[in-house]
Protein backbone atom coordinates (compact mmCIF):
# COMPACT_ATOMS: atom_id res chain seq x y z
CA UNK A 1 0.00 0.00 0.00
CA UNK A 2 1.50 3.28 -1.07
CA UNK A 3 1.04 6.15 1.31
CA UNK A 4 1.29 9.68 0.07
CA UNK A 5 3.55 11.79 2.20
CA UNK A 6 1.86 14.69 3.91
CA UNK A 7 3.40 17.99 4.81
CA UNK A 8 3.73 16.72 8.39
CA UNK A 9 6.23 13.97 9.28
CA UNK A 10 5.12 10.34 9.11
CA UNK A 11 4.68 8.49 12.45
CA UNK A 12 8.05 7.48 13.87
CA UNK A 13 6.63 4.42 15.66
CA UNK A 14 5.41 2.91 12.41
CA UNK A 15 8.61 3.47 10.48
CA UNK A 16 11.60 3.46 12.81
CA UNK A 17 13.84 0.49 12.12
CA UNK A 18 11.70 -0.59 9.18
CA UNK A 19 12.52 -0.73 5.51
CA UNK A 20 10.65 1.40 3.04
CA UNK A 21 10.46 1.85 -0.69
CA UNK A 22 9.77 5.28 -2.13
CA UNK A 23 8.29 6.43 -5.36
CA UNK A 24 8.04 9.91 -6.70
CA UNK A 25 7.42 11.76 -9.91
CA UNK A 26 10.53 13.22 -11.48
CA UNK A 27 10.16 16.99 -11.51
CA UNK A 28 11.94 17.21 -14.84
CA UNK A 29 10.40 14.51 -17.05
CA UNK A 30 7.46 13.32 -14.89
CA UNK A 31 8.54 9.70 -14.97
CA UNK A 32 7.52 7.71 -11.92
CA UNK A 33 10.73 6.73 -10.14
CA UNK A 34 10.96 3.83 -7.69
CA UNK A 35 13.82 3.69 -5.19
CA UNK A 36 15.63 0.72 -3.76
CA UNK A 37 14.62 -0.22 -0.26
CA UNK A 38 15.81 2.25 2.34
CA UNK A 39 16.30 1.72 6.03
CA UNK A 40 14.62 4.21 8.31
CA UNK A 41 17.13 5.23 10.97
CA UNK A 42 16.14 5.43 14.59
CA UNK A 43 15.80 8.87 16.05
CA UNK A 44 18.91 9.22 18.16
CA UNK A 45 18.10 8.64 21.80
CA UNK A 46 21.72 9.19 22.73
CA UNK A 47 22.08 12.60 21.17
CA UNK A 48 23.01 15.02 23.88
CA UNK A 49 22.78 17.98 21.59
CA UNK A 50 19.88 20.30 22.21
CA UNK A 51 19.45 20.58 18.47
CA UNK A 52 16.84 18.11 17.37
CA UNK A 53 18.43 17.34 14.06
CA UNK A 54 17.64 13.64 14.09
CA UNK A 55 19.29 10.94 12.07
CA UNK A 56 19.74 10.78 8.33
CA UNK A 57 19.99 8.20 5.63
CA UNK A 58 20.85 9.45 2.16
CA UNK A 59 20.80 7.80 -1.23
CA UNK A 60 21.09 8.91 -4.81
CA UNK A 61 18.96 7.56 -7.60
CA UNK A 62 19.09 8.24 -11.29
CA UNK A 63 15.81 8.90 -13.04
CA UNK A 64 15.32 6.23 -15.73
CA UNK A 65 13.56 8.79 -17.92
CA UNK A 66 16.01 11.68 -18.07
CA UNK A 67 19.11 10.53 -16.13
CA UNK A 68 18.68 13.30 -13.60
CA UNK A 69 20.25 12.41 -10.25
CA UNK A 70 17.84 12.77 -7.34
CA UNK A 71 19.17 12.89 -3.82
CA UNK A 72 16.96 11.15 -1.30
CA UNK A 73 17.12 11.83 2.42
CA UNK A 74 15.29 9.84 5.06
CA UNK A 75 15.24 11.89 8.22
CA UNK A 76 14.12 10.56 11.59
CA UNK A 77 13.38 12.88 14.46
CA UNK A 78 11.21 12.47 17.51
CA UNK A 79 8.56 14.42 15.60
CA UNK A 80 8.43 11.76 12.91
CA UNK A 81 10.00 10.64 9.67
CA UNK A 82 10.43 12.81 6.60
CA UNK A 83 11.32 11.63 3.11
CA UNK A 84 13.02 14.32 1.09
CA UNK A 85 13.74 14.04 -2.58
CA UNK A 86 15.78 16.87 -4.05
CA UNK A 87 13.69 19.29 -6.11
CA UNK A 88 10.56 17.17 -5.73
CA UNK A 89 7.57 18.40 -3.70
CA UNK A 90 6.92 16.43 -0.48
CA UNK A 91 3.38 15.61 -1.61
CA UNK A 92 4.78 13.99 -4.76
CA UNK A 93 6.59 11.40 -2.66
CA UNK A 94 4.88 8.16 -1.66
CA UNK A 95 6.24 5.45 0.60
CA UNK A 96 5.53 1.81 1.23
CA UNK A 97 6.56 -0.01 4.40
CA UNK A 98 7.95 -3.50 3.93
CA UNK A 99 6.40 -6.25 6.01
ZN1 LIG B 1 13.36 12.39 -15.02
mmCIF file of N, CA, C and O and ligand atoms in Angstrom:
data_model
loop_
_atom_site.group_PDB
_atom_site.id
_atom_site.type_symbol
_atom_site.label_atom_id
_atom_site.label_comp_id
_atom_site.label_asym_id
_atom_site.label_seq_id
_atom_site.Cartn_x
_atom_site.Cartn_y
_atom_site.Cartn_z
ATOM 1 N N UNK A 1 0.851 -1.191 0.000
ATOM 2 C CA UNK A 1 0.000 0.000 0.000
ATOM 3 C C UNK A 1 0.890 1.245 0.000
ATOM 4 O O UNK A 1 1.713 1.433 0.885
ATOM 5 N N UNK A 2 0.723 2.042 -1.002
ATOM 6 C CA UNK A 2 1.498 3.280 -1.068
ATOM 7 C C UNK A 2 0.792 4.373 -0.274
ATOM 8 O O UNK A 2 -0.415 4.532 -0.372
ATOM 9 N N UNK A 3 1.569 5.072 0.483
ATOM 10 C CA UNK A 3 1.038 6.149 1.314
ATOM 11 C C UNK A 3 1.654 7.456 0.833
ATOM 12 O O UNK A 3 2.875 7.585 0.749
ATOM 13 N N UNK A 4 0.790 8.385 0.520
ATOM 14 C CA UNK A 4 1.293 9.685 0.075
ATOM 15 C C UNK A 4 1.804 10.469 1.269
ATOM 16 O O UNK A 4 1.141 10.545 2.304
ATOM 17 N N UNK A 5 2.995 11.000 1.109
ATOM 18 C CA UNK A 5 3.550 11.792 2.195
ATOM 19 C C UNK A 5 2.770 13.093 2.373
ATOM 20 O O UNK A 5 2.389 13.744 1.405
ATOM 21 N N UNK A 6 2.534 13.422 3.612
ATOM 22 C CA UNK A 6 1.864 14.688 3.912
ATOM 23 C C UNK A 6 2.923 15.740 4.226
ATOM 24 O O UNK A 6 4.114 15.459 4.234
ATOM 25 N N UNK A 7 2.453 16.932 4.488
ATOM 26 C CA UNK A 7 3.399 17.992 4.809
ATOM 27 C C UNK A 7 3.911 17.855 6.240
ATOM 28 O O UNK A 7 4.892 18.470 6.620
ATOM 29 N N UNK A 8 3.237 17.008 7.039
ATOM 30 C CA UNK A 8 3.726 16.720 8.386
ATOM 31 C C UNK A 8 4.488 15.398 8.360
ATOM 32 O O UNK A 8 4.221 14.541 7.520
ATOM 33 N N UNK A 9 5.439 15.203 9.283
ATOM 34 C CA UNK A 9 6.231 13.971 9.275
ATOM 35 C C UNK A 9 5.367 12.726 9.500
ATOM 36 O O UNK A 9 4.337 12.783 10.168
ATOM 37 N N UNK A 10 5.803 11.616 8.932
ATOM 38 C CA UNK A 10 5.117 10.336 9.111
ATOM 39 C C UNK A 10 5.413 9.801 10.521
ATOM 40 O O UNK A 10 6.438 10.128 11.117
ATOM 41 N N UNK A 11 4.510 8.969 11.068
ATOM 42 C CA UNK A 11 4.682 8.493 12.452
ATOM 43 C C UNK A 11 5.973 7.695 12.648
ATOM 44 O O UNK A 11 6.217 6.715 11.954
ATOM 45 N N UNK A 12 6.767 8.138 13.599
ATOM 46 C CA UNK A 12 8.046 7.483 13.871
ATOM 47 C C UNK A 12 7.850 6.028 14.302
ATOM 48 O O UNK A 12 8.577 5.141 13.853
ATOM 49 N N UNK A 13 6.855 5.777 15.141
ATOM 50 C CA UNK A 13 6.627 4.423 15.660
ATOM 51 C C UNK A 13 6.408 3.399 14.558
ATOM 52 O O UNK A 13 6.796 2.250 14.677
ATOM 53 N N UNK A 14 5.742 3.844 13.485
ATOM 54 C CA UNK A 14 5.408 2.912 12.412
ATOM 55 C C UNK A 14 6.572 2.661 11.469
ATOM 56 O O UNK A 14 6.549 1.714 10.695
ATOM 57 N N UNK A 15 7.572 3.524 11.509
ATOM 58 C CA UNK A 15 8.610 3.469 10.482
ATOM 59 C C UNK A 15 10.019 3.229 11.010
ATOM 60 O O UNK A 15 10.874 2.699 10.306
ATOM 61 N N UNK A 16 10.265 3.584 12.232
ATOM 62 C CA UNK A 16 11.598 3.463 12.806
ATOM 63 C C UNK A 16 12.085 2.019 12.752
ATOM 64 O O UNK A 16 11.391 1.103 13.177
ATOM 65 N N UNK A 17 13.273 1.830 12.200
ATOM 66 C CA UNK A 17 13.841 0.493 12.116
ATOM 67 C C UNK A 17 13.261 -0.372 11.015
ATOM 68 O O UNK A 17 13.671 -1.508 10.834
ATOM 69 N N UNK A 18 12.310 0.164 10.259
ATOM 70 C CA UNK A 18 11.699 -0.586 9.176
ATOM 71 C C UNK A 18 12.407 -0.261 7.873
ATOM 72 O O UNK A 18 13.280 0.595 7.791
ATOM 73 N N UNK A 19 11.982 -0.957 6.838
ATOM 74 C CA UNK A 19 12.516 -0.726 5.512
ATOM 75 C C UNK A 19 11.388 -0.210 4.631
ATOM 76 O O UNK A 19 10.286 -0.742 4.667
ATOM 77 N N UNK A 20 11.681 0.822 3.888
ATOM 78 C CA UNK A 20 10.650 1.405 3.041
ATOM 79 C C UNK A 20 11.142 1.526 1.601
ATOM 80 O O UNK A 20 12.326 1.641 1.338
ATOM 81 N N UNK A 21 10.204 1.484 0.695
ATOM 82 C CA UNK A 21 10.460 1.852 -0.690
ATOM 83 C C UNK A 21 9.770 3.177 -0.944
ATOM 84 O O UNK A 21 8.727 3.458 -0.369
ATOM 85 N N UNK A 22 10.380 3.989 -1.779
ATOM 86 C CA UNK A 22 9.766 5.278 -2.125
ATOM 87 C C UNK A 22 9.480 5.322 -3.612
ATOM 88 O O UNK A 22 10.163 4.691 -4.411
ATOM 89 N N UNK A 23 8.461 6.069 -3.958
ATOM 90 C CA UNK A 23 8.288 6.426 -5.364
ATOM 91 C C UNK A 23 7.924 7.889 -5.431
ATOM 92 O O UNK A 23 7.334 8.443 -4.509
ATOM 93 N N UNK A 24 8.324 8.485 -6.514
ATOM 94 C CA UNK A 24 8.044 9.910 -6.701
ATOM 95 C C UNK A 24 8.029 10.207 -8.189
ATOM 96 O O UNK A 24 8.538 9.435 -8.999
ATOM 97 N N UNK A 25 7.446 11.346 -8.515
ATOM 98 C CA UNK A 25 7.419 11.759 -9.906
ATOM 99 C C UNK A 25 8.581 12.703 -10.158
ATOM 100 O O UNK A 25 8.735 13.708 -9.456
ATOM 101 N N UNK A 26 9.394 12.366 -11.133
ATOM 102 C CA UNK A 26 10.534 13.221 -11.477
ATOM 103 C C UNK A 26 10.030 14.605 -11.850
ATOM 104 O O UNK A 26 9.111 14.745 -12.664
ATOM 105 N N UNK A 27 10.624 15.627 -11.250
ATOM 106 C CA UNK A 27 10.163 16.992 -11.512
ATOM 107 C C UNK A 27 10.553 17.468 -12.903
ATOM 108 O O UNK A 27 10.016 18.453 -13.389
ATOM 109 N N UNK A 28 11.479 16.763 -13.531
ATOM 110 C CA UNK A 28 11.938 17.209 -14.840
ATOM 111 C C UNK A 28 11.191 16.538 -15.995
ATOM 112 O O UNK A 28 10.765 17.199 -16.931
ATOM 113 N N UNK A 29 11.021 15.217 -15.918
ATOM 114 C CA UNK A 29 10.404 14.507 -17.052
ATOM 115 C C UNK A 29 9.108 13.803 -16.662
ATOM 116 O O UNK A 29 8.474 13.168 -17.493
ATOM 117 N N UNK A 30 8.729 13.874 -15.376
ATOM 118 C CA UNK A 30 7.464 13.322 -14.888
ATOM 119 C C UNK A 30 7.369 11.803 -14.966
ATOM 120 O O UNK A 30 6.285 11.237 -14.938
ATOM 121 N N UNK A 31 8.516 11.155 -15.081
ATOM 122 C CA UNK A 31 8.543 9.701 -14.972
ATOM 123 C C UNK A 31 8.348 9.323 -13.507
ATOM 124 O O UNK A 31 8.833 10.018 -12.618
ATOM 125 N N UNK A 32 7.647 8.215 -13.282
ATOM 126 C CA UNK A 32 7.519 7.709 -11.921
ATOM 127 C C UNK A 32 8.782 6.914 -11.584
ATOM 128 O O UNK A 32 9.143 5.975 -12.295
ATOM 129 N N UNK A 33 9.455 7.325 -10.520
ATOM 130 C CA UNK A 33 10.731 6.725 -10.140
ATOM 131 C C UNK A 33 10.544 5.920 -8.854
ATOM 132 O O UNK A 33 9.964 6.417 -7.889
ATOM 133 N N UNK A 34 11.026 4.680 -8.874
ATOM 134 C CA UNK A 34 10.963 3.828 -7.688
ATOM 135 C C UNK A 34 12.372 3.684 -7.117
ATOM 136 O O UNK A 34 13.316 3.418 -7.854
ATOM 137 N N UNK A 35 12.507 3.827 -5.815
ATOM 138 C CA UNK A 35 13.825 3.688 -5.194
ATOM 139 C C UNK A 35 14.060 2.244 -4.772
ATOM 140 O O UNK A 35 13.144 1.439 -4.702
ATOM 141 N N UNK A 36 15.312 1.945 -4.479
ATOM 142 C CA UNK A 36 15.628 0.720 -3.763
ATOM 143 C C UNK A 36 15.066 0.843 -2.355
ATOM 144 O O UNK A 36 14.670 1.920 -1.935
ATOM 145 N N UNK A 37 15.088 -0.262 -1.641
ATOM 146 C CA UNK A 37 14.620 -0.218 -0.259
ATOM 147 C C UNK A 37 15.586 0.589 0.600
ATOM 148 O O UNK A 37 16.800 0.489 0.457
ATOM 149 N N UNK A 38 15.011 1.379 1.474
ATOM 150 C CA UNK A 38 15.806 2.250 2.339
ATOM 151 C C UNK A 38 15.493 1.922 3.795
ATOM 152 O O UNK A 38 14.338 1.710 4.153
ATOM 153 N N UNK A 39 16.513 1.903 4.609
ATOM 154 C CA UNK A 39 16.298 1.716 6.031
ATOM 155 C C UNK A 39 15.942 3.037 6.684
ATOM 156 O O UNK A 39 16.521 4.073 6.358
ATOM 157 N N UNK A 40 14.976 2.998 7.566
ATOM 158 C CA UNK A 40 14.624 4.211 8.309
ATOM 159 C C UNK A 40 15.439 4.221 9.595
ATOM 160 O O UNK A 40 15.303 3.312 10.422
ATOM 161 N N UNK A 41 16.301 5.193 9.763
ATOM 162 C CA UNK A 41 17.130 5.228 10.968
ATOM 163 C C UNK A 41 16.298 5.530 12.208
ATOM 164 O O UNK A 41 15.225 6.136 12.121
ATOM 165 N N UNK A 42 16.786 5.073 13.331
ATOM 166 C CA UNK A 42 16.139 5.428 14.595
ATOM 167 C C UNK A 42 16.446 6.881 14.913
ATOM 168 O O UNK A 42 17.531 7.379 14.609
ATOM 169 N N UNK A 43 15.502 7.557 15.505
ATOM 170 C CA UNK A 43 15.796 8.874 16.055
ATOM 171 C C UNK A 43 16.805 8.639 17.182
ATOM 172 O O UNK A 43 16.710 7.652 17.900
ATOM 173 N N UNK A 44 17.774 9.500 17.281
ATOM 174 C CA UNK A 44 18.906 9.221 18.160
ATOM 175 C C UNK A 44 18.607 9.527 19.624
ATOM 176 O O UNK A 44 18.601 10.672 20.042
ATOM 177 N N UNK A 45 18.390 8.461 20.380
ATOM 178 C CA UNK A 45 18.102 8.640 21.805
ATOM 179 C C UNK A 45 19.328 9.099 22.588
ATOM 180 O O UNK A 45 19.213 9.583 23.694
ATOM 181 N N UNK A 46 20.502 8.883 21.998
ATOM 182 C CA UNK A 46 21.720 9.191 22.733
ATOM 183 C C UNK A 46 22.225 10.599 22.453
ATOM 184 O O UNK A 46 23.174 11.049 23.075
ATOM 185 N N UNK A 47 21.598 11.264 21.523
ATOM 186 C CA UNK A 47 22.078 12.596 21.173
ATOM 187 C C UNK A 47 21.969 13.515 22.391
ATOM 188 O O UNK A 47 20.911 13.633 22.994
ATOM 189 N N UNK A 48 23.061 14.112 22.736
ATOM 190 C CA UNK A 48 23.013 15.023 23.875
ATOM 191 C C UNK A 48 23.013 16.478 23.422
ATOM 192 O O UNK A 48 23.092 17.385 24.228
ATOM 193 N N UNK A 49 22.928 16.641 22.120
ATOM 194 C CA UNK A 49 22.783 17.979 21.590
ATOM 195 C C UNK A 49 21.356 18.470 21.832
ATOM 196 O O UNK A 49 20.419 17.686 21.822
ATOM 197 N N UNK A 50 21.232 19.750 22.053
ATOM 198 C CA UNK A 50 19.882 20.296 22.210
ATOM 199 C C UNK A 50 19.225 20.510 20.855
ATOM 200 O O UNK A 50 18.035 20.708 20.764
ATOM 201 N N UNK A 51 20.027 20.453 19.797
ATOM 202 C CA UNK A 51 19.446 20.584 18.469
ATOM 203 C C UNK A 51 18.801 19.259 18.091
ATOM 204 O O UNK A 51 19.444 18.224 18.106
ATOM 205 N N UNK A 52 17.555 19.320 17.731
ATOM 206 C CA UNK A 52 16.841 18.108 17.369
ATOM 207 C C UNK A 52 17.001 17.867 15.871
ATOM 208 O O UNK A 52 16.078 18.020 15.099
ATOM 209 N N UNK A 53 18.216 17.496 15.497
ATOM 210 C CA UNK A 53 18.433 17.340 14.057
ATOM 211 C C UNK A 53 18.298 15.900 13.583
ATOM 212 O O UNK A 53 18.440 15.608 12.421
ATOM 213 N N UNK A 54 17.996 14.986 14.504
ATOM 214 C CA UNK A 54 17.644 13.635 14.093
ATOM 215 C C UNK A 54 18.749 12.881 13.406
ATOM 216 O O UNK A 54 19.921 13.219 13.494
ATOM 217 N N UNK A 55 18.372 11.830 12.740
ATOM 218 C CA UNK A 55 19.290 10.937 12.065
ATOM 219 C C UNK A 55 18.932 10.888 10.586
ATOM 220 O O UNK A 55 17.765 10.941 10.232
ATOM 221 N N UNK A 56 19.954 10.722 9.766
ATOM 222 C CA UNK A 56 19.745 10.783 8.332
ATOM 223 C C UNK A 56 20.196 9.518 7.632
ATOM 224 O O UNK A 56 21.132 8.864 8.067
ATOM 225 N N UNK A 57 19.544 9.223 6.557
ATOM 226 C CA UNK A 57 19.986 8.196 5.631
ATOM 227 C C UNK A 57 19.859 8.823 4.254
ATOM 228 O O UNK A 57 18.806 9.344 3.907
ATOM 229 N N UNK A 58 20.931 8.827 3.490
ATOM 230 C CA UNK A 58 20.845 9.453 2.164
ATOM 231 C C UNK A 58 21.204 8.461 1.067
ATOM 232 O O UNK A 58 22.004 7.550 1.271
ATOM 233 N N UNK A 59 20.588 8.644 -0.053
ATOM 234 C CA UNK A 59 20.802 7.802 -1.227
ATOM 235 C C UNK A 59 20.717 8.699 -2.450
ATOM 236 O O UNK A 59 20.092 9.750 -2.405
ATOM 237 N N UNK A 60 21.302 8.226 -3.534
ATOM 238 C CA UNK A 60 21.093 8.913 -4.808
ATOM 239 C C UNK A 60 20.467 7.927 -5.772
ATOM 240 O O UNK A 60 20.774 6.735 -5.745
ATOM 241 N N UNK A 61 19.580 8.426 -6.594
ATOM 242 C CA UNK A 61 18.960 7.565 -7.597
ATOM 243 C C UNK A 61 18.878 8.336 -8.901
ATOM 244 O O UNK A 61 18.615 9.553 -8.912
ATOM 245 N N UNK A 62 19.141 7.609 -9.978
ATOM 246 C CA UNK A 62 19.089 8.240 -11.287
ATOM 247 C C UNK A 62 17.724 7.987 -11.900
ATOM 248 O O UNK A 62 17.245 6.855 -11.930
ATOM 249 N N UNK A 63 17.101 9.034 -12.379
ATOM 250 C CA UNK A 63 15.809 8.900 -13.044
ATOM 251 C C UNK A 63 15.995 8.082 -14.321
ATOM 252 O O UNK A 63 16.866 8.401 -15.137
ATOM 253 N N UNK A 64 15.176 7.036 -14.507
ATOM 254 C CA UNK A 64 15.318 6.232 -15.725
ATOM 255 C C UNK A 64 14.850 6.972 -16.972
ATOM 256 O O UNK A 64 15.170 6.580 -18.095
ATOM 257 N N UNK A 65 14.088 8.052 -16.780
ATOM 258 C CA UNK A 65 13.558 8.793 -17.917
ATOM 259 C C UNK A 65 14.527 9.819 -18.475
ATOM 260 O O UNK A 65 14.688 9.949 -19.682
ATOM 261 N N UNK A 66 15.189 10.563 -17.589
ATOM 262 C CA UNK A 66 16.013 11.679 -18.072
ATOM 263 C C UNK A 66 17.417 11.682 -17.482
ATOM 264 O O UNK A 66 18.180 12.616 -17.711
ATOM 265 N N UNK A 67 17.771 10.650 -16.715
ATOM 266 C CA UNK A 67 19.108 10.525 -16.134
ATOM 267 C C UNK A 67 19.451 11.598 -15.104
ATOM 268 O O UNK A 67 20.597 11.755 -14.710
ATOM 269 N N UNK A 68 18.439 12.327 -14.663
ATOM 270 C CA UNK A 68 18.680 13.302 -13.603
ATOM 271 C C UNK A 68 18.965 12.541 -12.292
ATOM 272 O O UNK A 68 18.326 11.536 -12.005
ATOM 273 N N UNK A 69 19.934 13.034 -11.541
ATOM 274 C CA UNK A 69 20.247 12.412 -10.251
ATOM 275 C C UNK A 69 19.404 13.084 -9.162
ATOM 276 O O UNK A 69 19.460 14.301 -8.986
ATOM 277 N N UNK A 70 18.621 12.269 -8.465
ATOM 278 C CA UNK A 70 17.845 12.774 -7.337
ATOM 279 C C UNK A 70 18.505 12.327 -6.049
ATOM 280 O O UNK A 70 18.889 11.161 -5.911
ATOM 281 N N UNK A 71 18.618 13.229 -5.130
ATOM 282 C CA UNK A 71 19.167 12.892 -3.821
ATOM 283 C C UNK A 71 18.018 12.673 -2.858
ATOM 284 O O UNK A 71 17.119 13.512 -2.733
ATOM 285 N N UNK A 72 18.046 11.536 -2.201
ATOM 286 C CA UNK A 72 16.964 11.152 -1.297
ATOM 287 C C UNK A 72 17.485 11.169 0.126
ATOM 288 O O UNK A 72 18.562 10.618 0.410
ATOM 289 N N UNK A 73 16.755 11.798 1.014
ATOM 290 C CA UNK A 73 17.122 11.830 2.421
ATOM 291 C C UNK A 73 15.968 11.296 3.253
ATOM 292 O O UNK A 73 14.837 11.748 3.102
ATOM 293 N N UNK A 74 16.265 10.321 4.083
ATOM 294 C CA UNK A 74 15.291 9.841 5.063
ATOM 295 C C UNK A 74 15.744 10.413 6.400
ATOM 296 O O UNK A 74 16.859 10.177 6.844
ATOM 297 N N UNK A 75 14.880 11.183 7.004
ATOM 298 C CA UNK A 75 15.245 11.892 8.222
ATOM 299 C C UNK A 75 14.322 11.464 9.356
ATOM 300 O O UNK A 75 13.102 11.576 9.254
ATOM 301 N N UNK A 76 14.911 10.945 10.424
ATOM 302 C CA UNK A 76 14.121 10.557 11.594
ATOM 303 C C UNK A 76 14.361 11.535 12.727
ATOM 304 O O UNK A 76 15.502 11.782 13.115
ATOM 305 N N UNK A 77 13.300 12.070 13.250
ATOM 306 C CA UNK A 77 13.382 12.877 14.463
ATOM 307 C C UNK A 77 12.280 12.385 15.386
ATOM 308 O O UNK A 77 11.439 11.575 14.984
ATOM 309 N N UNK A 78 12.254 12.890 16.591
ATOM 310 C CA UNK A 78 11.207 12.474 17.514
ATOM 311 C C UNK A 78 9.836 13.003 17.089
ATOM 312 O O UNK A 78 8.810 12.550 17.573
ATOM 313 N N UNK A 79 9.831 13.932 16.144
ATOM 314 C CA UNK A 79 8.560 14.424 15.604
ATOM 315 C C UNK A 79 8.010 13.520 14.512
ATOM 316 O O UNK A 79 6.849 13.631 14.127
ATOM 317 N N UNK A 80 8.882 12.644 13.974
ATOM 318 C CA UNK A 80 8.428 11.763 12.905
ATOM 319 C C UNK A 80 9.488 11.626 11.830
ATOM 320 O O UNK A 80 10.611 12.095 11.966
ATOM 321 N N UNK A 81 9.076 10.978 10.751
ATOM 322 C CA UNK A 81 10.000 10.645 9.670
ATOM 323 C C UNK A 81 9.623 11.458 8.434
ATOM 324 O O UNK A 81 8.451 11.553 8.070
ATOM 325 N N UNK A 82 10.637 12.031 7.811
ATOM 326 C CA UNK A 82 10.429 12.813 6.602
ATOM 327 C C UNK A 82 11.241 12.218 5.465
ATOM 328 O O UNK A 82 12.409 11.871 5.656
ATOM 329 N N UNK A 83 10.619 12.073 4.317
ATOM 330 C CA UNK A 83 11.323 11.626 3.113
ATOM 331 C C UNK A 83 11.492 12.834 2.208
ATOM 332 O O UNK A 83 10.510 13.428 1.774
ATOM 333 N N UNK A 84 12.757 13.174 1.953
ATOM 334 C CA UNK A 84 13.020 14.320 1.093
ATOM 335 C C UNK A 84 13.662 13.836 -0.197
ATOM 336 O O UNK A 84 14.601 13.054 -0.168
ATOM 337 N N UNK A 85 13.135 14.312 -1.291
ATOM 338 C CA UNK A 85 13.742 14.043 -2.584
ATOM 339 C C UNK A 85 14.079 15.389 -3.196
ATOM 340 O O UNK A 85 13.210 16.262 -3.281
ATOM 341 N N UNK A 86 15.336 15.561 -3.582
ATOM 342 C CA UNK A 86 15.779 16.870 -4.047
ATOM 343 C C UNK A 86 14.913 17.359 -5.203
ATOM 344 O O UNK A 86 14.668 16.634 -6.160
ATOM 345 N N UNK A 87 14.463 18.579 -5.087
ATOM 346 C CA UNK A 87 13.694 19.295 -6.114
ATOM 347 C C UNK A 87 12.321 18.699 -6.392
ATOM 348 O O UNK A 87 11.674 19.061 -7.353
ATOM 349 N N UNK A 88 11.882 17.761 -5.558
ATOM 350 C CA UNK A 88 10.556 17.169 -5.727
ATOM 351 C C UNK A 88 9.704 17.571 -4.524
ATOM 352 O O UNK A 88 10.161 17.526 -3.386
ATOM 353 N N UNK A 89 8.462 17.963 -4.782
ATOM 354 C CA UNK A 89 7.568 18.396 -3.705
ATOM 355 C C UNK A 89 7.262 17.237 -2.759
ATOM 356 O O UNK A 89 7.097 16.097 -3.210
ATOM 357 N N UNK A 90 7.188 17.499 -1.447
ATOM 358 C CA UNK A 90 6.920 16.431 -0.475
ATOM 359 C C UNK A 90 5.662 15.635 -0.804
ATOM 360 O O UNK A 90 5.634 14.414 -0.620
ATOM 361 N N UNK A 91 4.632 16.298 -1.321
ATOM 362 C CA UNK A 91 3.376 15.610 -1.613
ATOM 363 C C UNK A 91 3.483 14.729 -2.858
ATOM 364 O O UNK A 91 2.573 13.966 -3.138
ATOM 365 N N UNK A 92 4.579 14.846 -3.589
ATOM 366 C CA UNK A 92 4.777 13.985 -4.763
ATOM 367 C C UNK A 92 5.518 12.703 -4.402
ATOM 368 O O UNK A 92 5.793 11.881 -5.259
ATOM 369 N N UNK A 93 5.857 12.575 -3.115
ATOM 370 C CA UNK A 93 6.592 11.398 -2.659
ATOM 371 C C UNK A 93 5.619 10.448 -1.967
ATOM 372 O O UNK A 93 4.818 10.871 -1.131
ATOM 373 N N UNK A 94 5.679 9.180 -2.344
ATOM 374 C CA UNK A 94 4.884 8.155 -1.665
ATOM 375 C C UNK A 94 5.828 7.109 -1.098
ATOM 376 O O UNK A 94 6.903 6.879 -1.636
ATOM 377 N N UNK A 95 5.395 6.472 -0.014
ATOM 378 C CA UNK A 95 6.237 5.450 0.602
ATOM 379 C C UNK A 95 5.426 4.205 0.899
ATOM 380 O O UNK A 95 4.200 4.232 1.023
ATOM 381 N N UNK A 96 6.139 3.100 0.970
ATOM 382 C CA UNK A 96 5.528 1.806 1.234
ATOM 383 C C UNK A 96 6.406 1.097 2.255
ATOM 384 O O UNK A 96 7.604 0.933 2.035
ATOM 385 N N UNK A 97 5.806 0.687 3.355
ATOM 386 C CA UNK A 97 6.564 -0.005 4.401
ATOM 387 C C UNK A 97 6.619 -1.490 4.076
ATOM 388 O O UNK A 97 5.592 -2.096 3.733
ATOM 389 N N UNK A 98 7.790 -2.070 4.187
ATOM 390 C CA UNK A 98 7.950 -3.503 3.931
ATOM 391 C C UNK A 98 7.496 -4.300 5.149
ATOM 392 O O UNK A 98 7.727 -3.888 6.282
ATOM 393 N N UNK A 99 6.879 -5.418 4.903
ATOM 394 C CA UNK A 99 6.397 -6.251 6.007
ATOM 395 C C UNK A 99 7.581 -6.855 6.763
ATOM 396 O O UNK A 99 8.641 -7.070 6.208
HETATM 397 ZN ZN1 LIG B 1 13.362 12.389 -15.024
#
